[in-house]
Every structure is written in C-alpha cells, then in structure tokens.
GROMACS .gro file of C-alpha atoms in nm:
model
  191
    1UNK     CA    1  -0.284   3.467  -1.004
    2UNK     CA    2  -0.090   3.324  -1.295
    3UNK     CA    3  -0.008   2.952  -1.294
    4UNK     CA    4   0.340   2.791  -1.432
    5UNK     CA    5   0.391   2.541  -1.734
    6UNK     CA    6   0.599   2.226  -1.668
    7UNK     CA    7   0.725   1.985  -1.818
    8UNK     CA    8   0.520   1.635  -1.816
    9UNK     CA    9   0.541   1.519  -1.491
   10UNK     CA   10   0.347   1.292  -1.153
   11UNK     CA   11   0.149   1.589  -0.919
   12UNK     CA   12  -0.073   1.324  -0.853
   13UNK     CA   13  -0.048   1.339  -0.440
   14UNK     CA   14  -0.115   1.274  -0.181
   15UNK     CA   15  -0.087   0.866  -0.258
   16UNK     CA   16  -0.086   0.565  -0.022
   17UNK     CA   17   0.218   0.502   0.164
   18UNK     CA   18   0.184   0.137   0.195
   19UNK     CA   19   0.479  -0.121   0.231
   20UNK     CA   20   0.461  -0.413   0.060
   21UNK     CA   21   0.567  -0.768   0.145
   22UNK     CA   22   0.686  -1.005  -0.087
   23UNK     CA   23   0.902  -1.340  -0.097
   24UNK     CA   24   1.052  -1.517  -0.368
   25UNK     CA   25   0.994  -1.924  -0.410
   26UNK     CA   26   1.280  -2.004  -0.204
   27UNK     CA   27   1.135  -1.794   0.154
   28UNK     CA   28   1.402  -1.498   0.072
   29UNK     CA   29   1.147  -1.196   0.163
   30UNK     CA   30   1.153  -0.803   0.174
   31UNK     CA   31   0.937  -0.476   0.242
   32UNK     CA   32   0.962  -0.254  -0.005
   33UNK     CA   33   0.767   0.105   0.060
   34UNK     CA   34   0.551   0.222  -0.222
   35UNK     CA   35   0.319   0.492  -0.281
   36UNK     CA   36   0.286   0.403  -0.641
   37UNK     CA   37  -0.034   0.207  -0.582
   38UNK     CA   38  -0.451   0.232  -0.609
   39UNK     CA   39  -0.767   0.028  -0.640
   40UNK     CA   40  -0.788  -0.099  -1.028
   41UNK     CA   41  -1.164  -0.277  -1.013
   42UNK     CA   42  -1.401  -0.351  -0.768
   43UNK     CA   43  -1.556  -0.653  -0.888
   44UNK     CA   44  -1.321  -0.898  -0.896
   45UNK     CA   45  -1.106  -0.669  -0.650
   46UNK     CA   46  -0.820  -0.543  -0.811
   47UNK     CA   47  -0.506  -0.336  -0.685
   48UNK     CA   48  -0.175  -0.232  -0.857
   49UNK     CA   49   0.180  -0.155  -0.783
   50UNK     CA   50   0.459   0.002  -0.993
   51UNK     CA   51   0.829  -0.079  -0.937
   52UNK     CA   52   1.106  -0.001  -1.047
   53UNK     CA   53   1.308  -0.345  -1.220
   54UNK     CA   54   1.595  -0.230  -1.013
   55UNK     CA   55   1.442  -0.226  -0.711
   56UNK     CA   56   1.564  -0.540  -0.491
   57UNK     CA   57   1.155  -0.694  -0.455
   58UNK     CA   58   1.107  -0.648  -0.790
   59UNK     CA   59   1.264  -1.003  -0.883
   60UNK     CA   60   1.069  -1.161  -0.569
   61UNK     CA   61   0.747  -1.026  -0.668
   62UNK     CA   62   0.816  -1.114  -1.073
   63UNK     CA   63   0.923  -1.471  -0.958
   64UNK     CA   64   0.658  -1.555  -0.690
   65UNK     CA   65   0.341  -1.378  -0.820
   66UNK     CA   66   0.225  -1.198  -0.511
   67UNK     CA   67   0.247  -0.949  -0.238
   68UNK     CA   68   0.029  -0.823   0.046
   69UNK     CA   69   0.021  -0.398   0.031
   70UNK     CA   70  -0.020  -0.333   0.428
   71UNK     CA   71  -0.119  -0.012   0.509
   72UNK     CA   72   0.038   0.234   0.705
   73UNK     CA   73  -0.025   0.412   1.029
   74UNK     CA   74   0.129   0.721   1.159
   75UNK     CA   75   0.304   0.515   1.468
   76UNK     CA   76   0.473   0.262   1.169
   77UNK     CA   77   0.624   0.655   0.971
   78UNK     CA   78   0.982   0.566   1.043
   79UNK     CA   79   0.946   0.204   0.925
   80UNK     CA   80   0.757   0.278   0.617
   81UNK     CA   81   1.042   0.562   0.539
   82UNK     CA   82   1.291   0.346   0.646
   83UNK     CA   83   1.183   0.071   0.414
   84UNK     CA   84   1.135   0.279   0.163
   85UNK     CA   85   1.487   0.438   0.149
   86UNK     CA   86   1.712   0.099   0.260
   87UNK     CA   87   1.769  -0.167   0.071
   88UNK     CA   88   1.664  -0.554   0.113
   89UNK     CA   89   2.054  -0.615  -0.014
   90UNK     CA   90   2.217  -0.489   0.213
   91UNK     CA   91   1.966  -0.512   0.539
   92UNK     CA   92   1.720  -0.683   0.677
   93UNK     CA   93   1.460  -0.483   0.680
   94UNK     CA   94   1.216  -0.728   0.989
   95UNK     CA   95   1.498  -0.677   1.204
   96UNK     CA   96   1.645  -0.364   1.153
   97UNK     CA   97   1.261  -0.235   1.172
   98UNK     CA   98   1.077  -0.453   1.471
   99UNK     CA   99   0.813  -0.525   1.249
  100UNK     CA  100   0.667  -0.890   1.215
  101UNK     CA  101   0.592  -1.154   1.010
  102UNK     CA  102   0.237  -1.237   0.959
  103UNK     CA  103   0.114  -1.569   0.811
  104UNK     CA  104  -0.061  -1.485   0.498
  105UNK     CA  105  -0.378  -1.644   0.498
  106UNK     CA  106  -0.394  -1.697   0.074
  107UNK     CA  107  -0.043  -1.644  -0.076
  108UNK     CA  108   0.190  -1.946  -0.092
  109UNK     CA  109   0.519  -1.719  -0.036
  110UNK     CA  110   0.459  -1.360   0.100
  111UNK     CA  111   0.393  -1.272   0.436
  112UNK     CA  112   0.200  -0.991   0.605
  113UNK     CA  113   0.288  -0.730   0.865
  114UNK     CA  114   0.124  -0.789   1.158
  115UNK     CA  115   0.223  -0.433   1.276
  116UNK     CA  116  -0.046  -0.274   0.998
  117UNK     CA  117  -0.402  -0.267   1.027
  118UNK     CA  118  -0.497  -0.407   0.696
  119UNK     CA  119  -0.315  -0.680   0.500
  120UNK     CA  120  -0.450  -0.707   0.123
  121UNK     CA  121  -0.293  -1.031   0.000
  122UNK     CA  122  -0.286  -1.022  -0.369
  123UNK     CA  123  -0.181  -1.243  -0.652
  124UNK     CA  124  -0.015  -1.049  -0.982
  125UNK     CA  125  -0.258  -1.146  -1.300
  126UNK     CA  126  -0.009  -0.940  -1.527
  127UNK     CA  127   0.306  -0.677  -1.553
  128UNK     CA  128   0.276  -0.389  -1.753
  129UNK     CA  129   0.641  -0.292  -1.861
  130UNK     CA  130   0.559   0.112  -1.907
  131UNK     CA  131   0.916   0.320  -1.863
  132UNK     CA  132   1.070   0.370  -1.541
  133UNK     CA  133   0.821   0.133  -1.348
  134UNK     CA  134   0.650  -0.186  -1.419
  135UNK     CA  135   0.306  -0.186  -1.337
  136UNK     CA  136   0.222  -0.505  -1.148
  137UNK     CA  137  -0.169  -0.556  -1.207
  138UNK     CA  138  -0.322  -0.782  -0.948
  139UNK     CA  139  -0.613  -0.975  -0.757
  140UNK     CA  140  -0.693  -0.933  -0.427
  141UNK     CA  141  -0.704  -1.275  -0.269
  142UNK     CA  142  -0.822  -1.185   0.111
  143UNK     CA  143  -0.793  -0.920   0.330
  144UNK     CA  144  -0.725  -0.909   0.717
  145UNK     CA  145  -0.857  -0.665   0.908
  146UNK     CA  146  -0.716  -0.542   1.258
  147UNK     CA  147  -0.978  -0.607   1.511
  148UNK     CA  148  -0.955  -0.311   1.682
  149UNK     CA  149  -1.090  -0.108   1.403
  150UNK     CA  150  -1.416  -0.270   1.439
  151UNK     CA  151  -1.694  -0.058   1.547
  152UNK     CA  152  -1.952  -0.198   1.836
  153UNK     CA  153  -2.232  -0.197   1.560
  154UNK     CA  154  -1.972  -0.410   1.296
  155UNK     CA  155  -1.881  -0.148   1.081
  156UNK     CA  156  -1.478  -0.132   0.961
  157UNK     CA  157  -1.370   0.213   1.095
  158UNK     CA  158  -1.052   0.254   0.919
  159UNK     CA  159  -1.015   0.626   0.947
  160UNK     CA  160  -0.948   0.550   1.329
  161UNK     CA  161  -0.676   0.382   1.243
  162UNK     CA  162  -0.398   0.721   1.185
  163UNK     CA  163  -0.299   0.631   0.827
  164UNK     CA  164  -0.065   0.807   0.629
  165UNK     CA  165  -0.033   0.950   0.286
  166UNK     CA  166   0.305   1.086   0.126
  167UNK     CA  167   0.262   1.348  -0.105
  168UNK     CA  168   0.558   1.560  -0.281
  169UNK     CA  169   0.826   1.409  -0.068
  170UNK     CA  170   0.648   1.367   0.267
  171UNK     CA  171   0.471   1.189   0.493
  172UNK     CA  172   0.117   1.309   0.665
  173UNK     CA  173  -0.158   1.210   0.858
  174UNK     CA  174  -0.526   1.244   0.743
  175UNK     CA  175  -0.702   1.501   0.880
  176UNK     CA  176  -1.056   1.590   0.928
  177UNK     CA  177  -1.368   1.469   0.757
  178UNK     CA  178  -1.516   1.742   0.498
  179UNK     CA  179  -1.829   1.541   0.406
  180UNK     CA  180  -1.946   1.156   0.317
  181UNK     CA  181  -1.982   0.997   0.005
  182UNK     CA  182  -2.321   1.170  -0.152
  183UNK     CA  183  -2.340   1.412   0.108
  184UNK     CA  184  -2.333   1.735  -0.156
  185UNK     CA  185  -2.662   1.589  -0.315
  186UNK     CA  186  -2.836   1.453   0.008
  187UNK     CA  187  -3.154   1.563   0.053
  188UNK     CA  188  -3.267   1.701   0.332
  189UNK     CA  189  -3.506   1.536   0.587
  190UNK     CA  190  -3.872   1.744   0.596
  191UNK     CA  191  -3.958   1.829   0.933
   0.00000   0.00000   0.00000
C-alpha cells in the first residue's frame, strides 16, 4: 500500500471541540468554537488557543486577557457547530443557542457555560502572532467541575461525560477505552 505526498498541511485530528467564552472590558461577550487548542504545561497549568485576527472574539479576548475553554458534550453538538460557524456580529450566540451564562469564579470579564461540564478559566500571559492564527498562550486560573461527574469514591470521571472531538471536518463522540495510562508496561500480579 503506497501512501500520497502533500503539500504542508494540519492532519493533526481528532482535536478538542471546545467553545470558548470571552468578553471584552465593557461586558460585550461571545462563544467562539475552537478546536485549535491543547494543554501547554502542567505545572503552572497552561492551555492555548489559536484565532484567527478576523474572527469577531479575537478583539475581546486581545482586549480583556481571558477566556474560559468549556468543553463539549455530545448533547451541546449543534451549539458548539453552531457557534462555530455564526458570527458574534451578527447574532447572539446565548440566545440564539439556550446556553447560559455562568459566573466565572477568577476572570474579571468572561463568563462560563453552565451547559458544559468543565469550565477552565484562563488568563492570556502572551500572543504568539504565527500566520493565519494567533496563538493565545495562557494560565489556567480555576477550573469548575460539573458535579455529576464525580465518582462515589471522589474521583473526576470525565469520560462519562459524552465529549466530543472534531476531526477532518466533523464532529464525534469518544468511544471505547483501549487501555490506561502505563497499562502496556504493567506488570502482572504473581499468583
């Protein structure tokens, strides 16, 4: 089986499909869908975002310095799309959606989606202007976590939770566990 040369290009997938809250300093707010997104550093906890300048949150999140990324669930699909293809300019994207606002617990400006089972509140620490998108590096202030994805023994269970990824143009739901963390060089228990 032969495999195809392309030109440079993103096959990175599947990626969060998260949507992203974000106000500017005088309470004009937005969600914005994005799937350009990942963990940057553990310790202090660190996320990014890329955006395009163009994009109508772009100013807000330049101007105010933060945004909560809220994760996705299969039952919030159409909003996250919807978001994701509409514009802030020319909607409003609460109403038109059904989703909430959520009092942020750390940012001044943005506010969460109460709809989503995690909110990561996070404060931009600097913008990395690389082409298309500008990379918006940032701290994670606080985190809220959906109650219901609490296991009886304390543990977070967010796999319960029927996220979403989007990969090459669409949206899917995670599937089955193939293994834990370490599991390929677990030993096994001597009986």
């Amino acid at each position: 089986m032969g495999k195809q040369i392309w030109k440079p290009g993103n096959m990175l997938y599947p990626l969060p499909a998260v949507m992203v809250s974000t106000a500017d300093r005088n309470g004009e707010d937005n969600i914005i869908t994005v799937a350009w997104t990942g963990t940057v550093c553990t310790n202090p906890a660190m996320l990014y975002i890329s955006v395009r300048p163009e994009r109508y949150s772009y100013h807000m999140i330049r101007e105010s310095g933060e945004f909560a990324v809220n994760l996705t669930t299969e039952r919030l699909a159409k909003a996250t799309d919807w978001c994701g293809v509409r514009s802030g300019r020319d909607a409003d994207k609460w109403k038109e959606t059904g989703l909430t606002r959520g009092k942020a617990e750390r940012l001044q400006f943005a506010p969460v989606i109460e709809e989503c089972p995690v909110n990561i509140e996070c404060r931009v620490t600097e913008v990395k202007e690389l082409g298309s998108h500008h990379m918006f590096l940032a701290e994670v202030l606080a985190v809220q976590a959906e109650e219901e994805c609490m296991r009886e023994d304390g543990k977070f269970e967010l796999n319960s939770a029927g996220l979403i990824a989007y990969s090459h143009g669409e949206y899917f739901s995670l599937g089955e566990s193939h293994g834990r963390f370490g599991w390929s060089v677990k030993k096994e228990k001597k009986r």
